[in-house]
C-alpha cells in the first residue's frame, strides 16, 4: 500500500470525490483543494456515503483557480496531482471569455504549482467537449486524435475545455521541465451520487425521472464515475499514460430515448414519470428562443456522438462497466438520497 500524497483539486466535485475514494482504497494519502474550508464537513459526509471515513489521511487546502494564493502550499510534498477543478462563471449569460480565461489560467496555475513542487505527473480531467463538438457529421467514432472544431457551433463550456486542455499541453511542451501530463476526456458521467451537489450529467437522469415531458433527439456517450476514477488512477501510475489523452466511454453512445427505456426496464415504479417520446427538433428550437438551457442543446440535435475507448483499454487495461449499469446506479442513488421531486 502506498503512503504517497496525491493532490486532488476541486474536492467538492463529483468526479473528484470518486477519485478521492479510489485513492484512499489504494492506500494513498490525499490532499484536496476547496475554495472555503466551510465545505470540508460536506465533502467528508459525501465520502462517508461512498464508504470512506479517512480521518487524517485526507487533508484540505484552500485555493481558488482564479488566484495564485494557496496553490504552492497545496502542491507541496505531492507525488501526483489529479486536476479536476473547473471554474464555473457566475451569471446566467456569461460571455465566452468568462468561461475560457478562468479555465485556461486555472490549468496553468495548477501545472506551475505541480512542476515547482516536484510532482511527477498531473492527470487533467478534461472532457469529451474538447474532442467531439463543432465537427461536420462523422462516419466513425471519435478518438483521442480528434479535437473539437472551434470554428463550428460550440458552446462556451466546450470551448473552455478545448482551449484549457490545449494550453496545458503547450505548457508541458514549453515549460514543463520534466513534469508529465495525461488527460482523461469523459463523455457524460453517471453513477452513484454522493450528495445533493452532483454532476451536470446526473441531471439528465434526474430530469427524466422527475417527469420531463419529452426527450430531445440527443445522442451521448455515458460512463460510470467509478470507472472514470479508476481511469484517472491508471493514467496517474502507468508509465504508458505519460503524454497521452484517454477518452472515457462505456460501449456505444445512446439516444436519450434508449436511456429512458433502460430506466423503465430496470427501475420499475421509480421510473413511472419517465417519458419515452421524442420531442420534434422544431419544438426544441422554438423553446430555445426563450430558454438558454434548450439553446445550448440545439447544436447537438440528431448528431451521433459515438466515441471509442479502445486506447484506454489497450494501453491501460481499463475495463468499464456497461452504460446500462451506470444509468441504473445513478437512478438508484437519486432514489436512495431522496433527490427526486416527489
PDB file of N, CA and C in Angstrom, residues 90-164:
ATOM      1  N   UNK A  90     -20.169  32.908 -12.853  1.00  0.00           N
ATOM      2  CA  UNK A  90     -21.439  33.319 -12.251  1.00  0.00           C
ATOM      3  C   UNK A  90     -22.216  34.110 -13.289  1.00  0.00           C
ATOM      4  N   UNK A  91     -23.523  34.169 -13.130  1.00  0.00           N
ATOM      5  CA  UNK A  91     -24.349  34.906 -14.093  1.00  0.00           C
ATOM      6  C   UNK A  91     -24.899  33.986 -15.154  1.00  0.00           C
ATOM      7  N   UNK A  92     -26.139  34.192 -15.505  1.00  0.00           N
ATOM      8  CA  UNK A  92     -26.812  33.309 -16.444  1.00  0.00           C
ATOM      9  C   UNK A  92     -26.259  33.446 -17.854  1.00  0.00           C
ATOM     10  N   UNK A  93     -25.852  34.664 -18.228  1.00  0.00           N
ATOM     11  CA  UNK A  93     -25.416  34.890 -19.596  1.00  0.00           C
ATOM     12  C   UNK A  93     -23.933  35.240 -19.638  1.00  0.00           C
ATOM     13  N   UNK A  94     -23.112  34.342 -19.113  1.00  0.00           N
ATOM     14  CA  UNK A  94     -21.665  34.556 -19.113  1.00  0.00           C
ATOM     15  C   UNK A  94     -21.147  34.583 -20.551  1.00  0.00           C
ATOM     16  N   UNK A  95     -20.160  35.439 -20.802  1.00  0.00           N
ATOM     17  CA  UNK A  95     -19.555  35.507 -22.128  1.00  0.00           C
ATOM     18  C   UNK A  95     -18.580  34.337 -22.312  1.00  0.00           C
ATOM     19  N   UNK A  96     -18.136  34.137 -23.556  1.00  0.00           N
ATOM     20  CA  UNK A  96     -17.143  33.088 -23.814  1.00  0.00           C
ATOM     21  C   UNK A  96     -15.904  33.294 -22.947  1.00  0.00           C
ATOM     22  N   UNK A  97     -15.451  34.560 -22.854  1.00  0.00           N
ATOM     23  CA  UNK A  97     -14.246  34.826 -22.072  1.00  0.00           C
ATOM     24  C   UNK A  97     -14.442  34.523 -20.590  1.00  0.00           C
ATOM     25  N   UNK A  98     -15.662  34.688 -20.084  1.00  0.00           N
ATOM     26  CA  UNK A  98     -15.949  34.365 -18.684  1.00  0.00           C
ATOM     27  C   UNK A  98     -15.713  32.883 -18.413  1.00  0.00           C
ATOM     28  N   UNK A  99     -15.941  32.059 -19.432  1.00  0.00           N
ATOM     29  CA  UNK A  99     -15.684  30.619 -19.303  1.00  0.00           C
ATOM     30  C   UNK A  99     -14.212  30.313 -19.559  1.00  0.00           C
ATOM     31  N   UNK A 100     -13.688  30.860 -20.657  1.00  0.00           N
ATOM     32  CA  UNK A 100     -12.401  30.398 -21.178  1.00  0.00           C
ATOM     33  C   UNK A 100     -11.223  30.861 -20.323  1.00  0.00           C
ATOM     34  N   UNK A 101     -11.174  32.150 -19.993  1.00  0.00           N
ATOM     35  CA  UNK A 101      -9.991  32.667 -19.291  1.00  0.00           C
ATOM     36  C   UNK A 101      -9.753  31.984 -17.946  1.00  0.00           C
ATOM     37  N   UNK A 102     -10.782  31.823 -17.089  1.00  0.00           N
ATOM     38  CA  UNK A 102     -10.530  31.130 -15.818  1.00  0.00           C
ATOM     39  C   UNK A 102     -10.095  29.680 -16.007  1.00  0.00           C
ATOM     40  N   UNK A 103     -10.631  28.999 -17.043  1.00  0.00           N
ATOM     41  CA  UNK A 103     -10.261  27.595 -17.265  1.00  0.00           C
ATOM     42  C   UNK A 103      -8.807  27.478 -17.695  1.00  0.00           C
ATOM     43  N   UNK A 104      -8.406  28.340 -18.629  1.00  0.00           N
ATOM     44  CA  UNK A 104      -7.016  28.320 -19.097  1.00  0.00           C
ATOM     45  C   UNK A 104      -6.069  28.709 -17.969  1.00  0.00           C
ATOM     46  N   UNK A 105      -6.350  29.828 -17.305  1.00  0.00           N
ATOM     47  CA  UNK A 105      -5.464  30.302 -16.240  1.00  0.00           C
ATOM     48  C   UNK A 105      -5.435  29.320 -15.064  1.00  0.00           C
ATOM     49  N   UNK A 106      -6.575  28.711 -14.773  1.00  0.00           N
ATOM     50  CA  UNK A 106      -6.635  27.732 -13.689  1.00  0.00           C
ATOM     51  C   UNK A 106      -5.747  26.534 -13.960  1.00  0.00           C
ATOM     52  N   UNK A 107      -5.819  26.004 -15.182  1.00  0.00           N
ATOM     53  CA  UNK A 107      -4.945  24.883 -15.535  1.00  0.00           C
ATOM     54  C   UNK A 107      -3.473  25.261 -15.379  1.00  0.00           C
ATOM     55  N   UNK A 108      -3.112  26.457 -15.842  1.00  0.00           N
ATOM     56  CA  UNK A 108      -1.708  26.872 -15.784  1.00  0.00           C
ATOM     57  C   UNK A 108      -1.244  27.064 -14.341  1.00  0.00           C
ATOM     58  N   UNK A 109      -2.119  27.573 -13.489  1.00  0.00           N
ATOM     59  CA  UNK A 109      -1.760  27.725 -12.062  1.00  0.00           C
ATOM     60  C   UNK A 109      -1.436  26.361 -11.438  1.00  0.00           C
ATOM     61  N   UNK A 110      -2.304  25.384 -11.707  1.00  0.00           N
ATOM     62  CA  UNK A 110      -2.106  24.050 -11.118  1.00  0.00           C
ATOM     63  C   UNK A 110      -0.849  23.395 -11.680  1.00  0.00           C
ATOM     64  N   UNK A 111      -0.616  23.525 -12.985  1.00  0.00           N
ATOM     65  CA  UNK A 111       0.568  22.918 -13.594  1.00  0.00           C
ATOM     66  C   UNK A 111       1.851  23.559 -13.077  1.00  0.00           C
ATOM     67  N   UNK A 112       1.855  24.874 -12.937  1.00  0.00           N
ATOM     68  CA  UNK A 112       3.050  25.547 -12.382  1.00  0.00           C
ATOM     69  C   UNK A 112       3.332  25.065 -10.960  1.00  0.00           C
ATOM     70  N   UNK A 113       2.273  25.001 -10.157  1.00  0.00           N
ATOM     71  CA  UNK A 113       2.442  24.576  -8.757  1.00  0.00           C
ATOM     72  C   UNK A 113       2.957  23.138  -8.689  1.00  0.00           C
ATOM     73  N   UNK A 114       2.403  22.259  -9.547  1.00  0.00           N
ATOM     74  CA  UNK A 114       2.839  20.857  -9.563  1.00  0.00           C
ATOM     75  C   UNK A 114       4.299  20.746  -9.986  1.00  0.00           C
ATOM     76  N   UNK A 115       4.651  21.486 -11.025  1.00  0.00           N
ATOM     77  CA  UNK A 115       6.053  21.465 -11.502  1.00  0.00           C
ATOM     78  C   UNK A 115       6.999  21.964 -10.426  1.00  0.00           C
ATOM     79  N   UNK A 116       6.665  23.095  -9.833  1.00  0.00           N
ATOM     80  CA  UNK A 116       7.567  23.708  -8.855  1.00  0.00           C
ATOM     81  C   UNK A 116       7.674  22.876  -7.577  1.00  0.00           C
ATOM     82  N   UNK A 117       6.635  22.084  -7.298  1.00  0.00           N
ATOM     83  CA  UNK A 117       6.666  21.233  -6.094  1.00  0.00           C
ATOM     84  C   UNK A 117       7.356  19.898  -6.354  1.00  0.00           C
ATOM     85  N   UNK A 118       7.722  19.643  -7.620  1.00  0.00           N
ATOM     86  CA  UNK A 118       8.415  18.392  -7.945  1.00  0.00           C
ATOM     87  C   UNK A 118       7.506  17.192  -8.127  1.00  0.00           C
ATOM     88  N   UNK A 119       6.230  17.431  -8.384  1.00  0.00           N
ATOM     89  CA  UNK A 119       5.320  16.314  -8.658  1.00  0.00           C
ATOM     90  C   UNK A 119       5.757  15.584  -9.928  1.00  0.00           C
ATOM     91  N   UNK A 120       5.466  14.285  -9.991  1.00  0.00           N
ATOM     92  CA  UNK A 120       5.885  13.504 -11.154  1.00  0.00           C
ATOM     93  C   UNK A 120       4.931  13.663 -12.331  1.00  0.00           C
ATOM     94  N   UNK A 121       3.635  13.663 -12.032  1.00  0.00           N
ATOM     95  CA  UNK A 121       2.663  13.686 -13.126  1.00  0.00           C
ATOM     96  C   UNK A 121       1.388  14.374 -12.688  1.00  0.00           C
ATOM     97  N   UNK A 122       0.768  15.090 -13.626  1.00  0.00           N
ATOM     98  CA  UNK A 122      -0.571  15.651 -13.445  1.00  0.00           C
ATOM     99  C   UNK A 122      -1.516  14.891 -14.357  1.00  0.00           C
ATOM    100  N   UNK A 123      -2.655  14.470 -13.805  1.00  0.00           N
ATOM    101  CA  UNK A 123      -3.732  13.919 -14.626  1.00  0.00           C
ATOM    102  C   UNK A 123      -4.815  14.983 -14.697  1.00  0.00           C
ATOM    103  N   UNK A 124      -5.085  15.449 -15.899  1.00  0.00           N
ATOM    104  CA  UNK A 124      -6.062  16.509 -16.122  1.00  0.00           C
ATOM    105  C   UNK A 124      -7.417  15.903 -16.459  1.00  0.00           C
ATOM    106  N   UNK A 125      -8.445  16.307 -15.709  1.00  0.00           N
ATOM    107  CA  UNK A 125      -9.807  15.926 -16.076  1.00  0.00           C
ATOM    108  C   UNK A 125     -10.277  16.896 -17.151  1.00  0.00           C
ATOM    109  N   UNK A 126     -10.187  16.467 -18.390  1.00  0.00           N
ATOM    110  CA  UNK A 126     -10.686  17.279 -19.487  1.00  0.00           C
ATOM    111  C   UNK A 126     -12.118  16.826 -19.776  1.00  0.00           C
ATOM    112  N   UNK A 127     -12.520  16.750 -21.022  1.00  0.00           N
ATOM    113  CA  UNK A 127     -13.909  16.389 -21.328  1.00  0.00           C
ATOM    114  C   UNK A 127     -14.037  15.964 -22.780  1.00  0.00           C
ATOM    115  N   UNK A 128     -15.087  15.205 -23.079  1.00  0.00           N
ATOM    116  CA  UNK A 128     -15.434  14.902 -24.461  1.00  0.00           C
ATOM    117  C   UNK A 128     -15.663  16.205 -25.230  1.00  0.00           C
ATOM    118  N   UNK A 129     -16.060  17.249 -24.504  1.00  0.00           N
ATOM    119  CA  UNK A 129     -16.261  18.552 -25.120  1.00  0.00           C
ATOM    120  C   UNK A 129     -15.016  19.133 -25.751  1.00  0.00           C
ATOM    121  N   UNK A 130     -13.834  18.595 -25.416  1.00  0.00           N
ATOM    122  CA  UNK A 130     -12.593  19.017 -26.062  1.00  0.00           C
ATOM    123  C   UNK A 130     -12.251  18.143 -27.263  1.00  0.00           C
ATOM    124  N   UNK A 131     -13.108  17.170 -27.541  1.00  0.00           N
ATOM    125  CA  UNK A 131     -12.839  16.176 -28.589  1.00  0.00           C
ATOM    126  C   UNK A 131     -13.860  16.223 -29.719  1.00  0.00           C
ATOM    127  N   UNK A 132     -15.159  16.175 -29.351  1.00  0.00           N
ATOM    128  CA  UNK A 132     -16.167  15.769 -30.315  1.00  0.00           C
ATOM    129  C   UNK A 132     -17.238  16.772 -30.687  1.00  0.00           C
ATOM    130  N   UNK A 133     -16.996  18.064 -30.507  1.00  0.00           N
ATOM    131  CA  UNK A 133     -18.042  19.033 -30.870  1.00  0.00           C
ATOM    132  C   UNK A 133     -17.530  19.992 -31.951  1.00  0.00           C
ATOM    133  N   UNK A 134     -18.497  20.570 -32.669  1.00  0.00           N
ATOM    134  CA  UNK A 134     -18.170  21.527 -33.721  1.00  0.00           C
ATOM    135  C   UNK A 134     -17.828  20.889 -35.055  1.00  0.00           C
ATOM    136  N   UNK A 135     -17.848  19.551 -35.113  1.00  0.00           N
ATOM    137  CA  UNK A 135     -17.467  18.847 -36.338  1.00  0.00           C
ATOM    138  C   UNK A 135     -18.655  18.699 -37.292  1.00  0.00           C
ATOM    139  N   UNK A 136     -18.336  18.488 -38.563  1.00  0.00           N
ATOM    140  CA  UNK A 136     -19.342  18.018 -39.501  1.00  0.00           C
ATOM    141  C   UNK A 136     -19.634  16.557 -39.147  1.00  0.00           C
ATOM    142  N   UNK A 137     -20.798  15.995 -39.589  1.00  0.00           N
ATOM    143  CA  UNK A 137     -21.125  14.606 -39.233  1.00  0.00           C
ATOM    144  C   UNK A 137     -19.983  13.636 -39.549  1.00  0.00           C
ATOM    145  N   UNK A 138     -19.724  12.736 -38.616  1.00  0.00           N
ATOM    146  CA  UNK A 138     -18.610  11.787 -38.743  1.00  0.00           C
ATOM    147  C   UNK A 138     -19.154  10.403 -39.105  1.00  0.00           C
ATOM    148  N   UNK A 139     -18.393   9.637 -39.867  1.00  0.00           N
ATOM    149  CA  UNK A 139     -18.793   8.259 -40.177  1.00  0.00           C
ATOM    150  C   UNK A 139     -17.949   7.244 -39.418  1.00  0.00           C
ATOM    151  N   UNK A 140     -17.320   7.702 -38.332  1.00  0.00           N
ATOM    152  CA  UNK A 140     -16.541   6.826 -37.449  1.00  0.00           C
ATOM    153  C   UNK A 140     -16.642   7.370 -36.041  1.00  0.00           C
ATOM    154  N   UNK A 141     -16.351   6.544 -35.038  1.00  0.00           N
ATOM    155  CA  UNK A 141     -16.361   7.055 -33.660  1.00  0.00           C
ATOM    156  C   UNK A 141     -15.229   8.054 -33.443  1.00  0.00           C
ATOM    157  N   UNK A 142     -15.471   9.034 -32.569  1.00  0.00           N
ATOM    158  CA  UNK A 142     -14.411   9.959 -32.179  1.00  0.00           C
ATOM    159  C   UNK A 142     -13.323   9.205 -31.414  1.00  0.00           C
ATOM    160  N   UNK A 143     -12.071   9.650 -31.582  1.00  0.00           N
ATOM    161  CA  UNK A 143     -10.983   9.090 -30.780  1.00  0.00           C
ATOM    162  C   UNK A 143     -10.071  10.217 -30.292  1.00  0.00           C
ATOM    163  N   UNK A 144      -8.978   9.842 -29.640  1.00  0.00           N
ATOM    164  CA  UNK A 144      -8.138  10.837 -28.971  1.00  0.00           C
ATOM    165  C   UNK A 144      -7.374  11.747 -29.929  1.00  0.00           C
ATOM    166  N   UNK A 145      -7.327  11.392 -31.204  1.00  0.00           N
ATOM    167  CA  UNK A 145      -6.676  12.273 -32.179  1.00  0.00           C
ATOM    168  C   UNK A 145      -7.553  13.456 -32.553  1.00  0.00           C
ATOM    169  N   UNK A 146      -8.837  13.385 -32.199  1.00  0.00           N
ATOM    170  CA  UNK A 146      -9.781  14.448 -32.551  1.00  0.00           C
ATOM    171  C   UNK A 146      -9.750  15.567 -31.516  1.00  0.00           C
ATOM    172  N   UNK A 147      -9.859  16.784 -32.014  1.00  0.00           N
ATOM    173  CA  UNK A 147     -10.047  17.962 -31.159  1.00  0.00           C
ATOM    174  C   UNK A 147     -11.298  18.679 -31.630  1.00  0.00           C
ATOM    175  N   UNK A 148     -12.060  19.219 -30.714  1.00  0.00           N
ATOM    176  CA  UNK A 148     -13.260  19.960 -31.100  1.00  0.00           C
ATOM    177  C   UNK A 148     -12.900  21.092 -32.056  1.00  0.00           C
ATOM    178  N   UNK A 149     -13.763  21.292 -33.047  1.00  0.00           N
ATOM    179  CA  UNK A 149     -13.539  22.321 -34.066  1.00  0.00           C
ATOM    180  C   UNK A 149     -14.220  23.613 -33.616  1.00  0.00           C
ATOM    181  N   UNK A 150     -13.418  24.548 -33.134  1.00  0.00           N
ATOM    182  CA  UNK A 150     -13.977  25.766 -32.554  1.00  0.00           C
ATOM    183  C   UNK A 150     -14.504  26.739 -33.599  1.00  0.00           C
ATOM    184  N   UNK A 151     -14.337  26.395 -34.887  1.00  0.00           N
ATOM    185  CA  UNK A 151     -14.981  27.211 -35.922  1.00  0.00           C
ATOM    186  C   UNK A 151     -16.429  26.781 -36.134  1.00  0.00           C
ATOM    187  N   UNK A 152     -16.801  25.637 -35.527  1.00  0.00           N
ATOM    188  CA  UNK A 152     -18.181  25.155 -35.623  1.00  0.00           C
ATOM    189  C   UNK A 152     -19.046  25.755 -34.522  1.00  0.00           C
ATOM    190  N   UNK A 153     -20.223  25.169 -34.342  1.00  0.00           N
ATOM    191  CA  UNK A 153     -21.171  25.666 -33.335  1.00  0.00           C
ATOM    192  C   UNK A 153     -20.837  25.020 -31.993  1.00  0.00           C
ATOM    193  N   UNK A 154     -20.061  25.717 -31.176  1.00  0.00           N
ATOM    194  CA  UNK A 154     -19.535  25.153 -29.929  1.00  0.00           C
ATOM    195  C   UNK A 154     -19.934  26.044 -28.764  1.00  0.00           C
ATOM    196  N   UNK A 155     -20.498  25.446 -27.719  1.00  0.00           N
ATOM    197  CA  UNK A 155     -20.925  26.203 -26.539  1.00  0.00           C
ATOM    198  C   UNK A 155     -19.707  26.701 -25.755  1.00  0.00           C
ATOM    199  N   UNK A 156     -19.868  27.790 -24.978  1.00  0.00           N
ATOM    200  CA  UNK A 156     -18.729  28.360 -24.245  1.00  0.00           C
ATOM    201  C   UNK A 156     -18.015  27.353 -23.338  1.00  0.00           C
ATOM    202  N   UNK A 157     -18.773  26.477 -22.648  1.00  0.00           N
ATOM    203  CA  UNK A 157     -18.141  25.495 -21.757  1.00  0.00           C
ATOM    204  C   UNK A 157     -17.217  24.576 -22.550  1.00  0.00           C
ATOM    205  N   UNK A 158     -17.688  24.127 -23.721  1.00  0.00           N
ATOM    206  CA  UNK A 158     -16.884  23.219 -24.535  1.00  0.00           C
ATOM    207  C   UNK A 158     -15.653  23.931 -25.105  1.00  0.00           C
ATOM    208  N   UNK A 159     -15.819  25.202 -25.468  1.00  0.00           N
ATOM    209  CA  UNK A 159     -14.656  25.991 -25.897  1.00  0.00           C
ATOM    210  C   UNK A 159     -13.625  26.067 -24.772  1.00  0.00           C
ATOM    211  N   UNK A 160     -14.127  26.286 -23.550  1.00  0.00           N
ATOM    212  CA  UNK A 160     -13.206  26.433 -22.419  1.00  0.00           C
ATOM    213  C   UNK A 160     -12.445  25.135 -22.173  1.00  0.00           C
ATOM    214  N   UNK A 161     -13.124  23.997 -22.306  1.00  0.00           N
ATOM    215  CA  UNK A 161     -12.464  22.707 -22.107  1.00  0.00           C
ATOM    216  C   UNK A 161     -11.414  22.461 -23.188  1.00  0.00           C
ATOM    217  N   UNK A 162     -11.744  22.823 -24.421  1.00  0.00           N
ATOM    218  CA  UNK A 162     -10.815  22.617 -25.534  1.00  0.00           C
ATOM    219  C   UNK A 162      -9.577  23.492 -25.376  1.00  0.00           C
ATOM    220  N   UNK A 163      -9.786  24.785 -25.163  1.00  0.00           N
ATOM    221  CA  UNK A 163      -8.657  25.724 -25.089  1.00  0.00           C
ATOM    222  C   UNK A 163      -7.821  25.514 -23.832  1.00  0.00           C
ATOM    223  N   UNK A 164      -8.463  25.125 -22.723  1.00  0.00           N
ATOM    224  CA  UNK A 164      -7.685  24.916 -21.493  1.00  0.00           C
ATOM    225  C   UNK A 164      -6.860  23.630 -21.578  1.00  0.00           C
TER     226      UNK A 164
END
